[in-house]
CSV table of C-alpha atoms and ligand atoms in Angstrom, one decimal:
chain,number,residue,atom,x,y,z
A,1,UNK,CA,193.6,-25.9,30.9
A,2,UNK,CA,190.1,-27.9,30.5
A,3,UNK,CA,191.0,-30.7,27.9
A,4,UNK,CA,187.2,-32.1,26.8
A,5,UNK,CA,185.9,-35.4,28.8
A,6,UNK,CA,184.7,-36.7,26.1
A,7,UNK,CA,183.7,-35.8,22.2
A,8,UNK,CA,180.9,-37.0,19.6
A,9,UNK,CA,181.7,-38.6,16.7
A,10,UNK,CA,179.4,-39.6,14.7
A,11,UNK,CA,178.9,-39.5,10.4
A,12,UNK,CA,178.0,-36.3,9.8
A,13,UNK,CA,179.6,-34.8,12.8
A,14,UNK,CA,181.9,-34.3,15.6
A,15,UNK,CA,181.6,-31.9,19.0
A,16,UNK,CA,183.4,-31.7,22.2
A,17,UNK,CA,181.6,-32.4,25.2
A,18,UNK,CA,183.4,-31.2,28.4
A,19,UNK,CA,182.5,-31.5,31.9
A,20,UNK,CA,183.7,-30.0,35.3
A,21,UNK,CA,183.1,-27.8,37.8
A,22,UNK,CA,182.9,-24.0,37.7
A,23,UNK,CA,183.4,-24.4,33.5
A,24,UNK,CA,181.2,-21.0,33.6
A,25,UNK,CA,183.8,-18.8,34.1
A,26,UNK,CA,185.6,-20.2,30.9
A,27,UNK,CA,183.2,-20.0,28.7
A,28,UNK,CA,184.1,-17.6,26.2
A,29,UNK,CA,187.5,-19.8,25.6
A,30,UNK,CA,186.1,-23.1,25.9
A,31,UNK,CA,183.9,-21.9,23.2
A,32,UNK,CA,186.8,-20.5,20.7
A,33,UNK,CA,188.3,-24.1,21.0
A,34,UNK,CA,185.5,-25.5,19.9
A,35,UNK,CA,184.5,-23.5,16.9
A,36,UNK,CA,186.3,-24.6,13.6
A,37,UNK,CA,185.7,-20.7,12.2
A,38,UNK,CA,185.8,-17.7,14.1
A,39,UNK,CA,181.9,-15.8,15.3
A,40,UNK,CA,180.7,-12.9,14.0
A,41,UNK,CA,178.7,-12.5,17.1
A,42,UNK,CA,177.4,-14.4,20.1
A,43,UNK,CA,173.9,-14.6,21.9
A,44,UNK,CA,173.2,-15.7,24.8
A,45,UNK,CA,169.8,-17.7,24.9
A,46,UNK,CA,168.8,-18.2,29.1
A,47,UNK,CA,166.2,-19.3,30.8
A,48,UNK,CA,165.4,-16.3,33.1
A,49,UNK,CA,165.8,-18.3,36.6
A,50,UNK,CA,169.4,-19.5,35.5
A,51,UNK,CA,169.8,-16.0,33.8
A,52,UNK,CA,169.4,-14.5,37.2
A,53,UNK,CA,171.8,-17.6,38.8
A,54,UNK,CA,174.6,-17.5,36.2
A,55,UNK,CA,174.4,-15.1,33.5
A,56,UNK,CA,176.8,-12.3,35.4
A,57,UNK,CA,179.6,-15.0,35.7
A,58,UNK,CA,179.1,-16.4,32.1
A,59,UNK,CA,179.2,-12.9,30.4
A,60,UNK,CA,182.2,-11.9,32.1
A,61,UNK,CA,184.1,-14.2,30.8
A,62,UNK,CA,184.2,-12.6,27.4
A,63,UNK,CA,186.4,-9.6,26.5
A,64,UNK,CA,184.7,-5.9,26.7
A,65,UNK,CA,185.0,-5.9,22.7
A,66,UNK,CA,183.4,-9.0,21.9
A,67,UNK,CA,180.5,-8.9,24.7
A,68,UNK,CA,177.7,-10.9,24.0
A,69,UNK,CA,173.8,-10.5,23.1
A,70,UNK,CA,171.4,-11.9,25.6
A,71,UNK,CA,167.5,-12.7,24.9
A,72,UNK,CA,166.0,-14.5,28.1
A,73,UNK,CA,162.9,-16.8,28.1
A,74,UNK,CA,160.7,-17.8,30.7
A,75,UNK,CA,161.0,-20.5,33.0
A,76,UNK,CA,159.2,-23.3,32.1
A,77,UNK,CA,158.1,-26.0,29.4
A,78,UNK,CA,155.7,-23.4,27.9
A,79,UNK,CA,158.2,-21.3,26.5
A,80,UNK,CA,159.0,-24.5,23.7
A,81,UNK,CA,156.4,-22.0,21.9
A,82,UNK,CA,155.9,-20.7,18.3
A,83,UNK,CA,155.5,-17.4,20.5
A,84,UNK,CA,159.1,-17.3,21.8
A,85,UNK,CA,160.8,-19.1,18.7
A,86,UNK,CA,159.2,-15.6,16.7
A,87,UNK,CA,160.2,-13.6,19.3
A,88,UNK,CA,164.2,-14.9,19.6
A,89,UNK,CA,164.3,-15.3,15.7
A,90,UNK,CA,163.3,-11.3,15.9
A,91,UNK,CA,165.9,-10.6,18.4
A,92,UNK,CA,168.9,-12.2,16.3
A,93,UNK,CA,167.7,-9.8,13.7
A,94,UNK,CA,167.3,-6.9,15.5
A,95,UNK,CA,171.0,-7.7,16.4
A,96,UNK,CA,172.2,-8.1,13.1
A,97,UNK,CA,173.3,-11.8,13.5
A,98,UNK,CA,174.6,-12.7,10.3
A,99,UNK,CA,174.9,-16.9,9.4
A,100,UNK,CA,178.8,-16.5,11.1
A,101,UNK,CA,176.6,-15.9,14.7
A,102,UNK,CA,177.0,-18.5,18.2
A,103,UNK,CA,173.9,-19.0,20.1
A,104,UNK,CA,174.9,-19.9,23.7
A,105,UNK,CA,171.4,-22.0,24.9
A,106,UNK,CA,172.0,-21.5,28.8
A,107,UNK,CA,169.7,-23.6,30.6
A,108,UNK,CA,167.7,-27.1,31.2
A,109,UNK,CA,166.2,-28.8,28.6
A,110,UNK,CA,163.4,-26.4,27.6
A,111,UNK,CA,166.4,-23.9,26.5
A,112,UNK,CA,168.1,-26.1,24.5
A,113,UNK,CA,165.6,-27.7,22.6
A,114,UNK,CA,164.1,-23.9,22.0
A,115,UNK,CA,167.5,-22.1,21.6
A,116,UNK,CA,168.9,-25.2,19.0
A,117,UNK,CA,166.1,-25.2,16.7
A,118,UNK,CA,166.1,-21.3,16.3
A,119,UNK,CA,170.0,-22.0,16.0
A,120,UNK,CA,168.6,-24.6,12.8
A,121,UNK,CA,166.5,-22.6,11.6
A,122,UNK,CA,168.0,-18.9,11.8
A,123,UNK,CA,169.5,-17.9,8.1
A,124,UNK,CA,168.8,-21.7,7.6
A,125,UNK,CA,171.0,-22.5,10.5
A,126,UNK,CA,173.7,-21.2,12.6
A,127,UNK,CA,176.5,-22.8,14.8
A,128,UNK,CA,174.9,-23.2,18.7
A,129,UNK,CA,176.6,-24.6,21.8
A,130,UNK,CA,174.8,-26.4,24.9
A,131,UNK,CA,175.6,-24.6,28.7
A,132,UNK,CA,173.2,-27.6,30.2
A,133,UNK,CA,172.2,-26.5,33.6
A,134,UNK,CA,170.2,-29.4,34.9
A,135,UNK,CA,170.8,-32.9,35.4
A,136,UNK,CA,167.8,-33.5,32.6
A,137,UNK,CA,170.1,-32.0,30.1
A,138,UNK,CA,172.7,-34.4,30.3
A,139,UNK,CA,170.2,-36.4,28.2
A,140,UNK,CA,168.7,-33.3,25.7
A,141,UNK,CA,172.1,-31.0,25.3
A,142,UNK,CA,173.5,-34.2,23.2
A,143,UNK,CA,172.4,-35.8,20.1
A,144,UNK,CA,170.9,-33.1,18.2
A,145,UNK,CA,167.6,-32.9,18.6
A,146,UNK,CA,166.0,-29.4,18.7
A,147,UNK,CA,162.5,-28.2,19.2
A,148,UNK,CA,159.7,-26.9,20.2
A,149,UNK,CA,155.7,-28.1,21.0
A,150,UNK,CA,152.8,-27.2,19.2
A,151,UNK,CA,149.3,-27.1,20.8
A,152,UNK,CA,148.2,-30.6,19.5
A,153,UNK,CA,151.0,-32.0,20.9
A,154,UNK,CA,154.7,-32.3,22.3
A,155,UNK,CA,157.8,-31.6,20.5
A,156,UNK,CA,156.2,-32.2,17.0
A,157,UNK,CA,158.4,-29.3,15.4
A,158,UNK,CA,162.1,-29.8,15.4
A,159,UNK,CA,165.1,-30.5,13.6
A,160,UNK,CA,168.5,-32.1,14.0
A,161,UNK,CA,171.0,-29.7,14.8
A,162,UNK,CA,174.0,-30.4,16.5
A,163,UNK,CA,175.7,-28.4,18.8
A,164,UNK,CA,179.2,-27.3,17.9
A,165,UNK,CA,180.0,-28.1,22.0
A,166,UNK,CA,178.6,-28.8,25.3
A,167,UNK,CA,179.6,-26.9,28.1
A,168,UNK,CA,178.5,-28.6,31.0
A,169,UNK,CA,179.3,-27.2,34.5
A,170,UNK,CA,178.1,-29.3,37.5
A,171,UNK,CA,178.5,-26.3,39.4
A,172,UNK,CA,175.3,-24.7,38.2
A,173,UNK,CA,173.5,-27.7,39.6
A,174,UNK,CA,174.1,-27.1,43.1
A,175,UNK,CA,170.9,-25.0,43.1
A,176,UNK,CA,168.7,-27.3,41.2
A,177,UNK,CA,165.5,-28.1,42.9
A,178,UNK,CA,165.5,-31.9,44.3
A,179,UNK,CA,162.6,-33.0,42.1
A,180,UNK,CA,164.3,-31.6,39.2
A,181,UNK,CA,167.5,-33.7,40.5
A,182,UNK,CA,165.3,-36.6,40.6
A,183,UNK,CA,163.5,-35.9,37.3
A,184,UNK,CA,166.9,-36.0,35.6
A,185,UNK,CA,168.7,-38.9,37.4
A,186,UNK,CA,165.8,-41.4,36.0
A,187,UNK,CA,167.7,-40.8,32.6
A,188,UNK,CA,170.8,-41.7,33.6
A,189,UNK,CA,169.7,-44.7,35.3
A,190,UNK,CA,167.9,-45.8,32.3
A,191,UNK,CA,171.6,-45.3,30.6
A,192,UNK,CA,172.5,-47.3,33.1
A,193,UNK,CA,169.8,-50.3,32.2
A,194,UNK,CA,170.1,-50.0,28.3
A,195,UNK,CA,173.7,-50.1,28.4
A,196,UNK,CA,175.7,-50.7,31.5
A,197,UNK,CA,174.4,-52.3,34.5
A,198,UNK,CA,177.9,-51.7,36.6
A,199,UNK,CA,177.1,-47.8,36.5
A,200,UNK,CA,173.7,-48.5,38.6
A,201,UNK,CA,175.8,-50.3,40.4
A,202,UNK,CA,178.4,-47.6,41.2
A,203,UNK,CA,175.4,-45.2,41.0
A,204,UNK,CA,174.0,-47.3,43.8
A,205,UNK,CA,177.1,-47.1,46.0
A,206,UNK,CA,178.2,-43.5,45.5
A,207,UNK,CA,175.0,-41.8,46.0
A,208,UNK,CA,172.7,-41.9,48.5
A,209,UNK,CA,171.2,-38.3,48.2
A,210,UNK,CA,171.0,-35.7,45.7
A,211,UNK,CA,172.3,-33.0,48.0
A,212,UNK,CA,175.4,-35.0,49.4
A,213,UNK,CA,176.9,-35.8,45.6
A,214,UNK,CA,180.6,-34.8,45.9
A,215,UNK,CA,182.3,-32.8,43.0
A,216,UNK,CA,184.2,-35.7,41.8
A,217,UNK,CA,181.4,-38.1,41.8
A,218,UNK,CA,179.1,-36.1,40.3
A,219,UNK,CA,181.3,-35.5,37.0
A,220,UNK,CA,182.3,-39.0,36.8
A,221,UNK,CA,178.6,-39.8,36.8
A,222,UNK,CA,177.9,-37.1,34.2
A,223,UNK,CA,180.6,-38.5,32.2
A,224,UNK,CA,179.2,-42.1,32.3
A,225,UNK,CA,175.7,-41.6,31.6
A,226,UNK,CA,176.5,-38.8,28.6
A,227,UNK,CA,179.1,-41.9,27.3
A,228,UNK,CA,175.9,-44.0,26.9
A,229,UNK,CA,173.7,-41.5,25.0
A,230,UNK,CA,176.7,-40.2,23.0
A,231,UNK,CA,178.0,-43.8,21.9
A,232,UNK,CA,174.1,-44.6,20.6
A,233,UNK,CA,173.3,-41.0,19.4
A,234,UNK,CA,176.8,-42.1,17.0
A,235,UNK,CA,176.2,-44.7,15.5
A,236,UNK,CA,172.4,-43.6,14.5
A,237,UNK,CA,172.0,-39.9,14.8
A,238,UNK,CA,168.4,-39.8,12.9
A,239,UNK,CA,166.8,-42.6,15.0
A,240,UNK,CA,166.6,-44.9,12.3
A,241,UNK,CA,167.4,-48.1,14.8
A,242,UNK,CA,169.2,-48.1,17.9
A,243,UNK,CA,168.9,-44.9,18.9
A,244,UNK,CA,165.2,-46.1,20.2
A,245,UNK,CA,166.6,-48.0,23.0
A,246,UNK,CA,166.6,-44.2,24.6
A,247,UNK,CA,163.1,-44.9,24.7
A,248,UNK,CA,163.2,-47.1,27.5
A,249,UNK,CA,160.7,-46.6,30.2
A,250,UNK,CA,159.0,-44.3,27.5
A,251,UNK,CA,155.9,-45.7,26.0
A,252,UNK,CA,154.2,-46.1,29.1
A,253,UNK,CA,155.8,-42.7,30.7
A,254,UNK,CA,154.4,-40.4,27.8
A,255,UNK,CA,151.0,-41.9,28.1
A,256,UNK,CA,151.3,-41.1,32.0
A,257,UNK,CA,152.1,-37.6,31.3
A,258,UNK,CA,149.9,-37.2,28.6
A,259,UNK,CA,146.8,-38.9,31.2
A,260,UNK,CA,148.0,-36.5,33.9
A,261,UNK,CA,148.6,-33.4,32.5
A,262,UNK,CA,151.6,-32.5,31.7
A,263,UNK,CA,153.7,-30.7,34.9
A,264,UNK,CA,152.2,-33.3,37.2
A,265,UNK,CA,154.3,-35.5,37.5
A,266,UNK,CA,158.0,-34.9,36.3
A,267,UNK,CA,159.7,-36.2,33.3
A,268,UNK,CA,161.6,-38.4,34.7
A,269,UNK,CA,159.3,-39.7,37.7
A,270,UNK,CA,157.2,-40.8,34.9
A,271,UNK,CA,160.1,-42.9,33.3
A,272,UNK,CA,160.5,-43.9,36.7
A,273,UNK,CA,157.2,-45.5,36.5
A,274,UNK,CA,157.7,-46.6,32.9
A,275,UNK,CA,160.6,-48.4,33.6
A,276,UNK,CA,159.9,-50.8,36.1
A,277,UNK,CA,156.9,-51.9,34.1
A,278,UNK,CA,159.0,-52.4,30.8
A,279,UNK,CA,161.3,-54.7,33.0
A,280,UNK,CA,158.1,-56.6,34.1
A,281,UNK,CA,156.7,-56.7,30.9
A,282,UNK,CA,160.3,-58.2,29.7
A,283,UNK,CA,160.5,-60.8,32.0
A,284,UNK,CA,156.9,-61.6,30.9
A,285,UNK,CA,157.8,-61.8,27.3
A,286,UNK,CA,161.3,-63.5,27.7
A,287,UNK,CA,159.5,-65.6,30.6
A,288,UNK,CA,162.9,-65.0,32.4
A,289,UNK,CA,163.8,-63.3,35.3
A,290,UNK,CA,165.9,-60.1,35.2
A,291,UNK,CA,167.6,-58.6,38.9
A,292,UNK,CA,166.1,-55.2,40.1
A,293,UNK,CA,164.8,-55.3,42.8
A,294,UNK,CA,167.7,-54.0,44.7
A,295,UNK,CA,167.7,-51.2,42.2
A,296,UNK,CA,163.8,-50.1,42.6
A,297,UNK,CA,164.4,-50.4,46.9
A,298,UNK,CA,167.3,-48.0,46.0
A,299,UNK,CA,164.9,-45.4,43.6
A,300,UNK,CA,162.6,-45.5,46.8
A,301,UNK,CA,165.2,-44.0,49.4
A,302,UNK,CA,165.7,-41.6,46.4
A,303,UNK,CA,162.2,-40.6,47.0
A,304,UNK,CA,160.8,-41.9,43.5
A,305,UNK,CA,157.3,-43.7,43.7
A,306,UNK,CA,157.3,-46.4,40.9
A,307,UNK,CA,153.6,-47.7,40.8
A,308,UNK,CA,151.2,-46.5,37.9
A,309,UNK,CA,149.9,-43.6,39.5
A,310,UNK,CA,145.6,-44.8,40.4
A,311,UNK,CA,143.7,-42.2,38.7
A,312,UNK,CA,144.9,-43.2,35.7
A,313,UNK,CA,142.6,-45.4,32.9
A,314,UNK,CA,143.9,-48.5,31.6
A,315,UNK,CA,142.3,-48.0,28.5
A,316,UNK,CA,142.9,-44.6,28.0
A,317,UNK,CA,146.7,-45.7,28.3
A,318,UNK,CA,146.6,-48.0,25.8
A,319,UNK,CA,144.9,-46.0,23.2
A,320,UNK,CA,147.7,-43.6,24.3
A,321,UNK,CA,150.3,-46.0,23.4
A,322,UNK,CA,148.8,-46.9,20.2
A,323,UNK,CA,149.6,-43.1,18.9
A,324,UNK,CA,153.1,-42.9,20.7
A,325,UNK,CA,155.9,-42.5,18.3
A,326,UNK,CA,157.2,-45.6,18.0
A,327,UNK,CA,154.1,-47.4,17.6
A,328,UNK,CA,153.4,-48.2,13.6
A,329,UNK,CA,150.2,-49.2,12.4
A,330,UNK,CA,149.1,-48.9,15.8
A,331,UNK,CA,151.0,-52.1,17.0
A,332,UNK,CA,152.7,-51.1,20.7
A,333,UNK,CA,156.3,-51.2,20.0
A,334,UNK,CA,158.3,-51.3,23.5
A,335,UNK,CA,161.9,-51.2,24.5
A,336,UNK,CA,162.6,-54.2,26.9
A,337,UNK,CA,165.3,-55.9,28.5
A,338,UNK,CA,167.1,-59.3,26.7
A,339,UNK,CA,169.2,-58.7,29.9
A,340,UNK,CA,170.2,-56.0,31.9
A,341,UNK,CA,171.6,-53.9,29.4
A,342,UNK,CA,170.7,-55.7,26.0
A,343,UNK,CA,167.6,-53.8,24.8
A,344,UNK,CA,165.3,-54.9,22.1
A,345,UNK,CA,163.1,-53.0,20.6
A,346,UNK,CA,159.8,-55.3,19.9
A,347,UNK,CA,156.0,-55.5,19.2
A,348,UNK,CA,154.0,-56.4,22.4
A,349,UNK,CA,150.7,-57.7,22.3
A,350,UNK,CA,147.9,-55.4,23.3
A,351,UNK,CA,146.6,-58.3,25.7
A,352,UNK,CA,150.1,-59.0,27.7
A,353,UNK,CA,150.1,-55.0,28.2
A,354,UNK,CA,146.7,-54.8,29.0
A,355,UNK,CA,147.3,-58.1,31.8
A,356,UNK,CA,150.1,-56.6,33.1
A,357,UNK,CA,148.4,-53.1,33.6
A,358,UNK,CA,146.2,-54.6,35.2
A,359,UNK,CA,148.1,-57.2,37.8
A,360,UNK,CA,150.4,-54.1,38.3
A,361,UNK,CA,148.3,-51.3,38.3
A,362,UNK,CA,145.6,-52.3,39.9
A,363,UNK,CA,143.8,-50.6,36.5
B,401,LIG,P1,163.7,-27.2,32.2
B,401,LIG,O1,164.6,-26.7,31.2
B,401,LIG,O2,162.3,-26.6,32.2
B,401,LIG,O3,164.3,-27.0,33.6
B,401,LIG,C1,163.6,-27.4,34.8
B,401,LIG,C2,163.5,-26.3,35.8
B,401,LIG,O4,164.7,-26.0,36.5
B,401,LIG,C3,163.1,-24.9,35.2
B,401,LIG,O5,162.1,-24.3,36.1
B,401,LIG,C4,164.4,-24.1,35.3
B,401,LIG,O6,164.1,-22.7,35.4
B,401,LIG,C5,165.0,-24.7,36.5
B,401,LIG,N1,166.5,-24.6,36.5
B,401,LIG,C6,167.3,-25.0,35.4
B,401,LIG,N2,168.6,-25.0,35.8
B,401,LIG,C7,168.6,-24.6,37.1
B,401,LIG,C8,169.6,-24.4,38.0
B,401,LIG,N3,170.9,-24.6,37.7
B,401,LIG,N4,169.3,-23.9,39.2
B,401,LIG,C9,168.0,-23.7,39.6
B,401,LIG,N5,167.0,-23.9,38.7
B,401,LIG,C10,167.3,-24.4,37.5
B,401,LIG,O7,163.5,-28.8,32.1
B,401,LIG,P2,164.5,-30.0,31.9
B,401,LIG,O8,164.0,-31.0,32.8
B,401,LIG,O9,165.9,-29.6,32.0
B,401,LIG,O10,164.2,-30.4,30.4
B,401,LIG,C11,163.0,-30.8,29.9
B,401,LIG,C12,162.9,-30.6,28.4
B,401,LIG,O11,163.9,-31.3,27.8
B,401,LIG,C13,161.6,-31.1,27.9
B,401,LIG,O12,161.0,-30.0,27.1
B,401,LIG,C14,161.9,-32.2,27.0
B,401,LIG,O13,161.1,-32.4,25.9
B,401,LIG,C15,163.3,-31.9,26.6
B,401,LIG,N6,164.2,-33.0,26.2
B,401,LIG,C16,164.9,-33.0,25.0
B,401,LIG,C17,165.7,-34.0,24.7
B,401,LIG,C18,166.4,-33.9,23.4
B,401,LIG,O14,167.1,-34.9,23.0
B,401,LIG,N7,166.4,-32.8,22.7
B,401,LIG,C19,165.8,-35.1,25.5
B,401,LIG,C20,165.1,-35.1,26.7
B,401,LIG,C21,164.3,-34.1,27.1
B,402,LIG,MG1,163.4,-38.8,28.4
């Protein structure tokens, strides 16, 4: 019997979060353990690649008389659309889904953020639960936040929703594209910075490539980087404080993207990027020396490149900054380093960023 690895506890709510391998074929009673009140009715929310990996194994592990509904979505950031949010809201409906329904969001990131905020919005908001099936989503299938983009921008429409569980099964990832792999695992070594240096440590000396993880160390290393996200995302579920620290290697990654083009470089390459210039621009600001070297030879063999990638602008960057969420009153607010794993979340000046984009850039 799968006991949870670990469970979210925060003010306004509490969810189970369980890990481990082949968790797919337990869905439907996972779930049932999790939900305080029976469902009227489940859908099942996929991300057609993964619907075409996973979907037959998930579905049949519900009874014949309590089968669930399935809407699928395409693969890809665009479907975090006003388009598909109509068209799954339409497909609860056409099913009947009354407010007593489970959405089942099976996917990476893009189908959770999607699938939770039709869960918060439907009949002004029905129970969901997270099947994660990339390492990214070790980071978005926890804390709540649901979305989708509008044209002018990314994730500007959402709400927080929590899950009523997280089904995670590390299984699903053994078919997850390397760059996705390496996409995610920059968020759980930024858990690993914010929080608890030992984990890069043990990250460090456990893995040495994405396609060699064992079983056991892979859901050990789930379990430690969700402990970090799901300790912060408690004690300040509506970002009003700590829950920036998350942010680290962020500032300067969103204004990469956004310089880029989105899909050119991944996520997570581009907090890559961002993070070893908010650990320079610490030790500038602190005028201390922090220890990662060791760390950025190891991101290398991982096949990460962490300089600011040449065709992009300095200024553009900075004006970039200047809009970025966390900015106010167009001051650049950034998360840096005290020490490895003390985060701050302060005002830089425009010049020292500017310098250091420069010296480190090339820019
Ligand atoms: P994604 O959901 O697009 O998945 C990446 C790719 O991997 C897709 O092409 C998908 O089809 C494929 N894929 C997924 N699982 C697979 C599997 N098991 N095997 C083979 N292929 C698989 O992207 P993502 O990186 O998981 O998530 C990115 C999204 O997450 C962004 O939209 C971002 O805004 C959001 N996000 C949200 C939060 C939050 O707190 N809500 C936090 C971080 C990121
Ligand atoms: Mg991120």
């Amino acid at each position: 019997m799968t006991s949870p690895r670990l469970l979210v506890n925060s003010e306004t709510t509490k969810y189970p979060i369980y890990i481990d391998t082949d968790l797919r074929y337990q869905t439907y009673e996972l779930i049932n353990k999790s939900l305080d009140k029976k469902a009227s009715a489940f859908i099942i929310i996929a991300d057609d690649t993964v619907a075409g990996l996973y979907l037959d194994e998930i579905v049949q592990s519900f009874p014949a008389e309590n089968k669930p509904y399935v809407a699928t979505v395409p693969s890809g950031e665009a479907s975090k659309s006003f388009e598909q949010y109509e068209r799954l809201l339409t497909e609860c409906l056409k099913n009947g889904l009354d407010r007593q329904a489970v959405i089942i969001a099976l996917g990476g990131g893009v189908t959770g953020d999607l699938a939770g905020f039709v869960a918060a919005s439907y009949m002004r908001g029905v129970r969901y639960v997270q099947m994660p099936s990339t390492l990214l989503a070790h980071d978005s299938s926890v804390g709540g936040k649901t979305g989708i983009n509008h044209p002018l921008g990314k994730n500007l429409i959402g709400a927080f929703h929590p899950p009523s569980a997280v089904i995670y099964d590390s299984g699903m990832l053994n078919t997850l594209p390397e760059k996705e792999w390496r996409s995610g695992f920059a968020e759980v070594i930024k858990h690993g910075f914010i929080a608890d240096p030992s984990f890069i440590k043990w990250v460090e000396e456990n893995i040495q490539s994405f396609k060699s993880i064992k079983t056991d160390v892979l859901n050990e290393l789930l379990r430690r980087s969700i402990k970090v996200k799901a300790e912060i995302v408690e004690k300040d579920e509506k970002e009003q404080g700590i829950r920036a620290f998350l942010n680290f290697g962020h500032t300067l990654a969103h204004s990469i993207e956004a310089e880029l083009g989105y899909g050119r470089m991944t996520h997570g390459e581009a907090v890559a990027v961002g993070m070893l210039f908010a650990l320079k621009l610490s030790e500038k600001v602190y005028k201390h020396s922090l220890e990662y070297e060791s760390t950025c030879k190891y991101m290398n063999t991982l096949g990460y490149r962490l300089e600011i990638p040449a065709e992009c602008n300095r200024d553009r960057l900075l004006e970039r900054m200047k809009l970025d969420k966390k900015a106010s009153y167009k001051q650049i607010n950034f998360v840096l380093l005290k020490e490895l794993g003390h985060p701050e979340l302060l005002p830089v000046k425009e010049n020292d960023i500017s310098e250091l984009l420069k010296k480190e850039g090339n820019l």
